[in-house]
PDB file of C-alpha atoms and ligand atoms in Angstrom:
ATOM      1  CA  UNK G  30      10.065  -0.046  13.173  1.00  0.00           C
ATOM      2  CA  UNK G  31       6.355  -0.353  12.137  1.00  0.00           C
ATOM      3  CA  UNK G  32       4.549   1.464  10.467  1.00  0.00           C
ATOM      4  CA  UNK G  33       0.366   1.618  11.080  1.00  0.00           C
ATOM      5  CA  UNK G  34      -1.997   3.700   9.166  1.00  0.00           C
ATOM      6  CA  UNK G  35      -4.124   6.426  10.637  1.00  0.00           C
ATOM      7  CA  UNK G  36      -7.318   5.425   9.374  1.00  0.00           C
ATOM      8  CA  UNK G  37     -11.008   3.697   9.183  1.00  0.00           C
ATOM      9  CA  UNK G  38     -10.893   3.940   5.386  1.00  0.00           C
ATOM     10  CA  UNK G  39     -11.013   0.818   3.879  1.00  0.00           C
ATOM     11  CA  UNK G  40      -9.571   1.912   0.618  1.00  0.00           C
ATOM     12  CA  UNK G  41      -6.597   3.298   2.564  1.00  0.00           C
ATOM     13  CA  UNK G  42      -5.678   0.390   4.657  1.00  0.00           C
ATOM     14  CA  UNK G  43      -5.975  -2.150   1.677  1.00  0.00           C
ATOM     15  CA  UNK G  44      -3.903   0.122  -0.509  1.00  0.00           C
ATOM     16  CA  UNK G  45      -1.106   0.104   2.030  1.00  0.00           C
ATOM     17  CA  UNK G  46      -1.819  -4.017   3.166  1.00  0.00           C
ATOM     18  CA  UNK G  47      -1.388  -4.570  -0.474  1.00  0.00           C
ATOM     19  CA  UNK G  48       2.226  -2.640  -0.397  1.00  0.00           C
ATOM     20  CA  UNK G  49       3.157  -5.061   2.077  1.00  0.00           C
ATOM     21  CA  UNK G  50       4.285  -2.576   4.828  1.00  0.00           C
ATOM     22  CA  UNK G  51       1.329  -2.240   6.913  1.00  0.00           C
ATOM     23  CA  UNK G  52       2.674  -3.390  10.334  1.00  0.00           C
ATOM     24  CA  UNK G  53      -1.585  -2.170  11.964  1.00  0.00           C
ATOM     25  CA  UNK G  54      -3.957   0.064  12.002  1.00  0.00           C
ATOM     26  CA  UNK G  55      -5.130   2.811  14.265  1.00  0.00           C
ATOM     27  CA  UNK G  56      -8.400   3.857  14.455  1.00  0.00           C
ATOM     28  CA  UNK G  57     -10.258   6.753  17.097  1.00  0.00           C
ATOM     29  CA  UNK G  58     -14.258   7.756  17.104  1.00  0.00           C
ATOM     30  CA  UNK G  59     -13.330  10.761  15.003  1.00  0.00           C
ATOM     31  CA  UNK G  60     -11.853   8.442  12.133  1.00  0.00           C
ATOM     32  CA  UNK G  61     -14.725   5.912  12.389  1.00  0.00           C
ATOM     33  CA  UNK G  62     -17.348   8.780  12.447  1.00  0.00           C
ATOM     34  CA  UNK G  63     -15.552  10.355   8.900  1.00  0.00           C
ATOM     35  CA  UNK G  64     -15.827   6.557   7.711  1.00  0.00           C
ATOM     36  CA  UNK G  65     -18.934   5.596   8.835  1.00  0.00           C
ATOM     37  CA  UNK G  66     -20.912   9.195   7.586  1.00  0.00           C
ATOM     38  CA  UNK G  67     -19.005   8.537   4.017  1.00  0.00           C
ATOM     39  CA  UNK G  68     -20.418   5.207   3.665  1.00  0.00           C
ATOM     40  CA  UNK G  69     -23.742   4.988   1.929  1.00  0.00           C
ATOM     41  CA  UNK G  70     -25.890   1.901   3.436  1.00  0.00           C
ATOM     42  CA  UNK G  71     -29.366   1.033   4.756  1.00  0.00           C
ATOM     43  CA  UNK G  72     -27.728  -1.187   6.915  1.00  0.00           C
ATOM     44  CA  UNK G  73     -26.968   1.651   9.570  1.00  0.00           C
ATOM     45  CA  UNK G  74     -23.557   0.440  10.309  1.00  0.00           C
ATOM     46  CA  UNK G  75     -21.541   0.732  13.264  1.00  0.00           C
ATOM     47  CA  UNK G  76     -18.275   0.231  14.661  1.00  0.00           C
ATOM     48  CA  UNK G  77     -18.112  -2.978  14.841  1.00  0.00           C
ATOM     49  CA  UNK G  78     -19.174  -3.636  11.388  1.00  0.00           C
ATOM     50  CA  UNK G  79     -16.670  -1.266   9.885  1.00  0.00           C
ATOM     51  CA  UNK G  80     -13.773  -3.341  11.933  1.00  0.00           C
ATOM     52  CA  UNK G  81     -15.106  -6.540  11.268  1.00  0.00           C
ATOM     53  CA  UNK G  82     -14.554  -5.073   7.100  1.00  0.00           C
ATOM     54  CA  UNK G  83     -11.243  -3.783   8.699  1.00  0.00           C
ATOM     55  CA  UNK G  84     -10.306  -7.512  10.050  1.00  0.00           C
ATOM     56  CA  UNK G  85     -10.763  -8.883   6.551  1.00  0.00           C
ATOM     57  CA  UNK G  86      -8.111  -7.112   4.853  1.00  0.00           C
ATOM     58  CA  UNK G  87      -4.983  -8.013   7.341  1.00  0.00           C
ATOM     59  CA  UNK G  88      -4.406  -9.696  10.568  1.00  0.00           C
ATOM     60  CA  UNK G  89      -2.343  -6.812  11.612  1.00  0.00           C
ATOM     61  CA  UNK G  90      -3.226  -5.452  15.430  1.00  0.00           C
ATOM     62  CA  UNK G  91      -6.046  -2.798  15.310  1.00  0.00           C
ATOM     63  CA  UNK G  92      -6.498  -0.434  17.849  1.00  0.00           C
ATOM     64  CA  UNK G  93     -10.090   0.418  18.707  1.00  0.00           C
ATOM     65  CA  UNK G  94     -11.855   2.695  21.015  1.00  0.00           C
ATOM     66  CA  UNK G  95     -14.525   2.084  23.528  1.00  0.00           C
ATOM     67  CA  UNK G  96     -16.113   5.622  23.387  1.00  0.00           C
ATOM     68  CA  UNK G  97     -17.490   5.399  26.697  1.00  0.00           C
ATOM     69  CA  UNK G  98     -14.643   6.994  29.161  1.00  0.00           C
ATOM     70  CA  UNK G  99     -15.975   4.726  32.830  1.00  0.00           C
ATOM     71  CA  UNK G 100     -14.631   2.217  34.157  1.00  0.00           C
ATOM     72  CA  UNK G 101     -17.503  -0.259  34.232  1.00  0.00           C
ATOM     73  CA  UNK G 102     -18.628   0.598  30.186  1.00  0.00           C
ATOM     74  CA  UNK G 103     -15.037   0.921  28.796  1.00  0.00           C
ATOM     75  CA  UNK G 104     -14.412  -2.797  30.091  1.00  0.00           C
ATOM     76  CA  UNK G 105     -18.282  -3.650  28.467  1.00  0.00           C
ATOM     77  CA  UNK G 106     -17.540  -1.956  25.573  1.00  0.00           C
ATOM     78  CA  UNK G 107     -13.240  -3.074  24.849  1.00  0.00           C
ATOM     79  CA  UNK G 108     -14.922  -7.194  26.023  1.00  0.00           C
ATOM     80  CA  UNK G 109     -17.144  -6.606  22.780  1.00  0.00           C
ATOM     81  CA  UNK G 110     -14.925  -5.779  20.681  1.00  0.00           C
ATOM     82  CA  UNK G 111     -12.371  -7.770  21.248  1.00  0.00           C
ATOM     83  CA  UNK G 112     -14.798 -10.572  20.825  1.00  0.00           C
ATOM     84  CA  UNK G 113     -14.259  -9.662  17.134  1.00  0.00           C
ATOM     85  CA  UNK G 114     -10.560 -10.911  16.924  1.00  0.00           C
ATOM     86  CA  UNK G 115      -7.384 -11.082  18.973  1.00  0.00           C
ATOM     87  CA  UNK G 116      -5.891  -9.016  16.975  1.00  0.00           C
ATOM     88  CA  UNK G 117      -8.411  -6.037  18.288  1.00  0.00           C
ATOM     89  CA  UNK G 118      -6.468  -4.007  20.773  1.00  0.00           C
ATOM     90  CA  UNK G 119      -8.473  -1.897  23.381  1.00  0.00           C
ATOM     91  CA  UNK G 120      -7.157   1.408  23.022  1.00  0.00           C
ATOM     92  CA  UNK G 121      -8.294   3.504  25.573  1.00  0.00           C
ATOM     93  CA  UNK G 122      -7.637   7.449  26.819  1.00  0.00           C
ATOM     94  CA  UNK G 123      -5.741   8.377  29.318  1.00  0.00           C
ATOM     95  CA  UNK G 124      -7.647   8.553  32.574  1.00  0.00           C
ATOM     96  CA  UNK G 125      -7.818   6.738  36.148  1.00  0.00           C
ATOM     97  CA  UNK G 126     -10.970   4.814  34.419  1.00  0.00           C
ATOM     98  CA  UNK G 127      -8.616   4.198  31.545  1.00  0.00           C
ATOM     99  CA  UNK G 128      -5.882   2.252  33.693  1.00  0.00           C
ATOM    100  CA  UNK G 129      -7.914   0.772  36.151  1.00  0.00           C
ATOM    101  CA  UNK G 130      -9.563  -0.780  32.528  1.00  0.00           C
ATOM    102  CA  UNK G 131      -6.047  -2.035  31.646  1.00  0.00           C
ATOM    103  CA  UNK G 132      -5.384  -4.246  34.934  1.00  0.00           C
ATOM    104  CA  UNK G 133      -8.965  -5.479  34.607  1.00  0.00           C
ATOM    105  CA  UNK G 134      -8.925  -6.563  30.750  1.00  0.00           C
ATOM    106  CA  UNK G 135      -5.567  -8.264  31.228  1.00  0.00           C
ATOM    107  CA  UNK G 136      -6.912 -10.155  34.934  1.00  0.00           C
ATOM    108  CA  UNK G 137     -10.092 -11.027  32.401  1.00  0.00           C
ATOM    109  CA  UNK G 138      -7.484 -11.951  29.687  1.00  0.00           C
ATOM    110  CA  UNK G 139      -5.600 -14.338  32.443  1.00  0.00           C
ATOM    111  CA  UNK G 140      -8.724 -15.663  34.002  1.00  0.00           C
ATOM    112  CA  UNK G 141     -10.246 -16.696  30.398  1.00  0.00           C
ATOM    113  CA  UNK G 142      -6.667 -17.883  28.923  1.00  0.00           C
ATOM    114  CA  UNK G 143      -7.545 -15.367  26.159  1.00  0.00           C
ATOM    115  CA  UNK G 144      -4.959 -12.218  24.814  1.00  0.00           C
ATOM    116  CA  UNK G 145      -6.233  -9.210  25.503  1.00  0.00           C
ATOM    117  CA  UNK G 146      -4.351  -6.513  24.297  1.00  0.00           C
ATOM    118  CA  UNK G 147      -4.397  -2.831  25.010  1.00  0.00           C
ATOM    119  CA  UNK G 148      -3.094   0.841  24.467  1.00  0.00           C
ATOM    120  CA  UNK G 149      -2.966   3.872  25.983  1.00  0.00           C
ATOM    121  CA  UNK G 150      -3.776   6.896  23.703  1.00  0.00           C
ATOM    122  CA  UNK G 151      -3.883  10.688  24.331  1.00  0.00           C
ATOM    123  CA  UNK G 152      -0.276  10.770  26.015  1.00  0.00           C
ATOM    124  CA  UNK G 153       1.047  14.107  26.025  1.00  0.00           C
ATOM    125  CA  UNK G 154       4.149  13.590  28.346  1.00  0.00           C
ATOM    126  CA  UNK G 155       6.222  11.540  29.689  1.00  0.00           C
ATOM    127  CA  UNK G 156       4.578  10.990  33.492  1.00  0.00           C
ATOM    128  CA  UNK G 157       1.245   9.449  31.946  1.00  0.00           C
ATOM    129  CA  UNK G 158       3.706   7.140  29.972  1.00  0.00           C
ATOM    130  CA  UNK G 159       5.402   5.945  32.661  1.00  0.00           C
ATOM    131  CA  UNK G 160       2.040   5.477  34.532  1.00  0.00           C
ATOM    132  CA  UNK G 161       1.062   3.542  31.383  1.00  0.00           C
ATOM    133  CA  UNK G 162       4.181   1.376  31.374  1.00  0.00           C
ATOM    134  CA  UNK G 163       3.877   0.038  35.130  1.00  0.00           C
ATOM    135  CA  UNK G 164      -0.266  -0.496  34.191  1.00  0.00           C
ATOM    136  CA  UNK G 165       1.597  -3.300  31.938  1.00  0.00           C
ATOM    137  CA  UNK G 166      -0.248  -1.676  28.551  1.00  0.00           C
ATOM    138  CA  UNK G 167       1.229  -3.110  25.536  1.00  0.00           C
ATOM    139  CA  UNK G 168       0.909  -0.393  23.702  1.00  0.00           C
ATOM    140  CA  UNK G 169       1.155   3.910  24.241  1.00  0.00           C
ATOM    141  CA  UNK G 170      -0.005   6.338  21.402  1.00  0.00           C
ATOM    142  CA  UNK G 171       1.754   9.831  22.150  1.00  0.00           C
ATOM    143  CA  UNK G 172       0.493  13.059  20.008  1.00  0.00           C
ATOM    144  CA  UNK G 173       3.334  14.885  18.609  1.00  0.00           C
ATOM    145  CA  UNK G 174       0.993  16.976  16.220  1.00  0.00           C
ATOM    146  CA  UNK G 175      -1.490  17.989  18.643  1.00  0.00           C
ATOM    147  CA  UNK G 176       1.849  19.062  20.905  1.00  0.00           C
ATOM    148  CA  UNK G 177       3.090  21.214  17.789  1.00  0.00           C
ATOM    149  CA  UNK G 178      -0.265  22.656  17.665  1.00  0.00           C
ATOM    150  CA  UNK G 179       0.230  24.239  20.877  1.00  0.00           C
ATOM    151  CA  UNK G 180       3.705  25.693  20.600  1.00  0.00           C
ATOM    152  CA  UNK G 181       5.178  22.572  21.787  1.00  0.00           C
ATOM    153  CA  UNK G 182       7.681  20.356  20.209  1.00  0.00           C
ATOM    154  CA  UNK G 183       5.688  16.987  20.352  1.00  0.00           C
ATOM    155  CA  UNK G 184       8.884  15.441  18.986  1.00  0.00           C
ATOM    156  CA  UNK G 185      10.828  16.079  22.445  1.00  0.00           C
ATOM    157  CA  UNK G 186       8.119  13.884  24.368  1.00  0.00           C
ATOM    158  CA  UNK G 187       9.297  11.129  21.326  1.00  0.00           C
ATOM    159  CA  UNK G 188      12.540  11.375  22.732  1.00  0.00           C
ATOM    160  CA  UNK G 189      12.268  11.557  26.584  1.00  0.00           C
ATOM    161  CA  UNK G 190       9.852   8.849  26.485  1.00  0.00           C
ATOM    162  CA  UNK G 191      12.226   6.927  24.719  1.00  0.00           C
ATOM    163  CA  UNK G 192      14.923   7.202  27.092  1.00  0.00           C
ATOM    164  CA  UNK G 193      12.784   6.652  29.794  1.00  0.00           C
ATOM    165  CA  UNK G 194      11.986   3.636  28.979  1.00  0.00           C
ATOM    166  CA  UNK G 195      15.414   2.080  27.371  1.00  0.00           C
ATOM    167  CA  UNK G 196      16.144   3.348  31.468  1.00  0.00           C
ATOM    168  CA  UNK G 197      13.856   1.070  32.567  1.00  0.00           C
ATOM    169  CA  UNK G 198      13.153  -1.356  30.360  1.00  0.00           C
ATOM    170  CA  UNK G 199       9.887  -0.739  29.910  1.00  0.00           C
ATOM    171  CA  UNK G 200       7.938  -3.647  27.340  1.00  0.00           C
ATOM    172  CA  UNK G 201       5.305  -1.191  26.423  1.00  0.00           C
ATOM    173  CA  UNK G 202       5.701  -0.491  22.899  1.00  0.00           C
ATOM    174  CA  UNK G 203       5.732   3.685  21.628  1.00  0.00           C
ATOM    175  CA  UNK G 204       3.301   3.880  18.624  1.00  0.00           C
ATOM    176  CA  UNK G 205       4.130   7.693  17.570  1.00  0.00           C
ATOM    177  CA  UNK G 206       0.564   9.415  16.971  1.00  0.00           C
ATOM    178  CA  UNK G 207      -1.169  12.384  15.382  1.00  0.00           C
ATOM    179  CA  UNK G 208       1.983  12.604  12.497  1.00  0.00           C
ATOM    180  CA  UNK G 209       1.309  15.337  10.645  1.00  0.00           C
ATOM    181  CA  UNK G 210       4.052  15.653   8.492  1.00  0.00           C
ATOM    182  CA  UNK G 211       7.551  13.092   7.092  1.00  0.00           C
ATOM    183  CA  UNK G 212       9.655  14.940   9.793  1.00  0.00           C
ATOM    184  CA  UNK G 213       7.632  13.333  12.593  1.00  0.00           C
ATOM    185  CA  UNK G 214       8.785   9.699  10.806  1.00  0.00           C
ATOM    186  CA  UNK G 215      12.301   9.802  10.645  1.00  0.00           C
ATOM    187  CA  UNK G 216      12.669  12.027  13.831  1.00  0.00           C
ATOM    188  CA  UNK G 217      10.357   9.071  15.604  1.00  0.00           C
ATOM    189  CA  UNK G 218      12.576   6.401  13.865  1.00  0.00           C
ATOM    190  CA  UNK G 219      16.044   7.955  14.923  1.00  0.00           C
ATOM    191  CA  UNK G 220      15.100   8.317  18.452  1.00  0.00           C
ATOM    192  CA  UNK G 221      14.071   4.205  18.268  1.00  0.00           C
ATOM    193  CA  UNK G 222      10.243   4.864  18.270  1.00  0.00           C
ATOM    194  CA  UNK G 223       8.382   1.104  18.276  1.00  0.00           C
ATOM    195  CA  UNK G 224       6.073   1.710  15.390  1.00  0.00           C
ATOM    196  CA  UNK G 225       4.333   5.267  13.499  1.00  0.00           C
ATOM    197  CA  UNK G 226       0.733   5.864  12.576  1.00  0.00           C
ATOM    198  CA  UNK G 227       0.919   8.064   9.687  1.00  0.00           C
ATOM    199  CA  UNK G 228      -2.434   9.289   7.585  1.00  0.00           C
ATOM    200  CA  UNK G 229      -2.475   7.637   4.272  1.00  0.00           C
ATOM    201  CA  UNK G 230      -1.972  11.141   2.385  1.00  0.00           C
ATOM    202  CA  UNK G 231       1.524  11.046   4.092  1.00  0.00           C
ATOM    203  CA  UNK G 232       2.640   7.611   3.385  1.00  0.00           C
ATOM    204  CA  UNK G 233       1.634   8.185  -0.323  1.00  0.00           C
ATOM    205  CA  UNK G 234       4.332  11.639   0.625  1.00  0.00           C
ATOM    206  CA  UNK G 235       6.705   9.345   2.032  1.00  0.00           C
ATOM    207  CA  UNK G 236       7.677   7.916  -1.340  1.00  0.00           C
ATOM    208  CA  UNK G 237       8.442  10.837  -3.050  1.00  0.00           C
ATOM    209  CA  UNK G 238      11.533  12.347  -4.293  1.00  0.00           C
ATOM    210  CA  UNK G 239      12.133  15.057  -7.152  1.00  0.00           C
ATOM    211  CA  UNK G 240      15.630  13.016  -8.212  1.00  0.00           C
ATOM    212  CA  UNK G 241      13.650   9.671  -8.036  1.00  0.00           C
ATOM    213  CA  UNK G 242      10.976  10.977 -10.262  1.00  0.00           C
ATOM    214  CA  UNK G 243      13.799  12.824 -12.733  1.00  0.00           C
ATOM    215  CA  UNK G 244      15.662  10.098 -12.530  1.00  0.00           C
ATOM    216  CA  UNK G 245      13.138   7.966 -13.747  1.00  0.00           C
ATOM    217  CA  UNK G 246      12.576  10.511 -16.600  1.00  0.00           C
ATOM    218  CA  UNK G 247      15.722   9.923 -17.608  1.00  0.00           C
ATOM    219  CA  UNK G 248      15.344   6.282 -17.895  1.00  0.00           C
ATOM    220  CA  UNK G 249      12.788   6.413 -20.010  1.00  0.00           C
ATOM    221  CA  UNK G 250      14.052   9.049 -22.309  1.00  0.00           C
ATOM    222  CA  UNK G 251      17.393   7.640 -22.570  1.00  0.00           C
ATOM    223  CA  UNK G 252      15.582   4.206 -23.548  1.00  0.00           C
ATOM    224  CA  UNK G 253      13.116   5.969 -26.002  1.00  0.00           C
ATOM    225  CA  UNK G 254      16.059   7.260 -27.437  1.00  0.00           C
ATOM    226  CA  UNK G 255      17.779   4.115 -28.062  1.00  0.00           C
ATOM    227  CA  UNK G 256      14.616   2.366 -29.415  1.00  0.00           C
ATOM    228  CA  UNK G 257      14.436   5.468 -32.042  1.00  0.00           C
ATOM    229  CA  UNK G 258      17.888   5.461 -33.208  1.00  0.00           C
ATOM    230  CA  UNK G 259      19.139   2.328 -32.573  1.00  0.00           C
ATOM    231  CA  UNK G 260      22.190   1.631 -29.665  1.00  0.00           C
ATOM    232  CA  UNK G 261      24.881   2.640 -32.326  1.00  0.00           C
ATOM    233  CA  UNK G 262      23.877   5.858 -33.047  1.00  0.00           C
ATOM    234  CA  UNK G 263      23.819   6.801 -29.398  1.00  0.00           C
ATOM    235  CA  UNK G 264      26.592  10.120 -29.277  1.00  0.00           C
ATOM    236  CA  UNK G 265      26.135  10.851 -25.714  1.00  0.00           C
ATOM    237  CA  UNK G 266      26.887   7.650 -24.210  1.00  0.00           C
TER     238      UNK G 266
HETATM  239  C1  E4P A 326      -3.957   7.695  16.657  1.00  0.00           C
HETATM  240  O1  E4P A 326      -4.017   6.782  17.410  1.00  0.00           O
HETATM  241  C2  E4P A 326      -4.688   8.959  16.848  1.00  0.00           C
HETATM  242  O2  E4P A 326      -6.031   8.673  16.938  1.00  0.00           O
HETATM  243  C3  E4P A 326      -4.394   9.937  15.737  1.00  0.00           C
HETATM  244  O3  E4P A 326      -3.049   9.837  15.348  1.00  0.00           O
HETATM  245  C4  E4P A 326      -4.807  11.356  16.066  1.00  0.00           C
HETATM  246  O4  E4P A 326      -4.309  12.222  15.086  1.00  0.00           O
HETATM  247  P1  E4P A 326      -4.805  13.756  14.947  1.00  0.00           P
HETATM  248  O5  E4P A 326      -4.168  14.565  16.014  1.00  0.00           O
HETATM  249  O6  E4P A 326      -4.344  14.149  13.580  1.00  0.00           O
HETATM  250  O7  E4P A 326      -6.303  13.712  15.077  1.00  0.00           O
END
């Protein structure tokens, strides 16, 4: 299992590159607009730049967004980016446009002798992920939080999708989106979920524990005790 962060932040994705777990990085419009308004700079900086800051850190896969949703600009738009590094995947919505954009990258990818890779993201069941499977995307980003939002258990589509594809066979790789909370990680790792993107606020969550922080309270006392008193004078032990 991988796990990417959620993110445009900089900060963020060094702090968890530098933990040695980040397996990519996901980033949307929304996240790049929150980075981008944040940033102070003459420059007027734009997508690209912020990836090209993004590339730097790790050579992880990053998903980025064309924000136009047509045919003609998504493939104008995903060409330009990936421009920026192989290891820029085209993530793009789910729509007609979107998948017509898939079989055209990848005939552009073949034609050129270049990888292009790409994702499908806004998946809310499992029909547009089997769609998104036969397109040949390598990668699918279903919402379970957006899902729970609604009443729904976004969770289930984890798991139907899941066996769908171990059916099948499917290559395309399940990157569980839109995590809002540690269930959505281990639920998505028990059903045998490809990879998470979890925001950094919950990875710092995921390595918590009240016994591993008591327990760690006891190291330290025990050992402040010993350096006080000396080892023989220890009773308790
Ligand atoms: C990831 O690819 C998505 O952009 C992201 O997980 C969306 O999460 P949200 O529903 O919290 O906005």
């Amino acid at each position: 299992m991988q796990l990417f962060v959620d993110s445009a932040n900089l900060d963020e994705i060094k702090k968890v590159n530098d933990l040695g777990i980040l397996g990519g990085v996901t980033t949307n419009p929304t996240l790049i607009v929150k980075q981008l308004s944040s940033t102070i700079s003459s420059n007027n900086p734009n997508q690209k730049d912020l990836l090209k800051q993004i590339l730097k850190i790790s050579k992880v896969d990053i998903l980025a967004e064309p924000i136009s949703p047509k045919f003609d600009d998504i493939i104008k738009e995903g060409l330009e980016l990936v421009k920026l590094s192989s290891n820029i995947v085209v993530k793009i919505p789910m729509t007609q446009d979107g998948i017509c954009a898939v079989k055209e990258l990848k005939l552009y990818g073949k034609r050129t002798k270049k990888i292009i890779k790409t994702a499908i993201t806004l998946i809310f069941s499992v029909e547009q992920a089997i769609i998104s499977a036969l397109a040949g995307v390598d990668y699918i980003c279903p919402f379970v939080g957006r899902l729970d939002d609604i009443g729904q258990n976004g969770l289930d589509l984890i798991k139907d999708i899941m066996t769908v594809y171990k059916n099948y066979n499917f290559k395309t790789k399940v990157i569980v989106a839109s995590v809002r909370n540690k269930k959505h990680i281990f639920e998505s790792s028990k059903y045998g979920a490809d990879a998470v993107t979890v925001p950094y606020k919950i990875i710092e969550e995921m390595f918590n524990h009240d016994l591993t922080t008591k327990g760690i309270e006891k190291f330290l006392s025990d050992w402040a005790k010993v350096e006080k008193k000396g080892y023989n004078n220890i009773k308790q032990f």
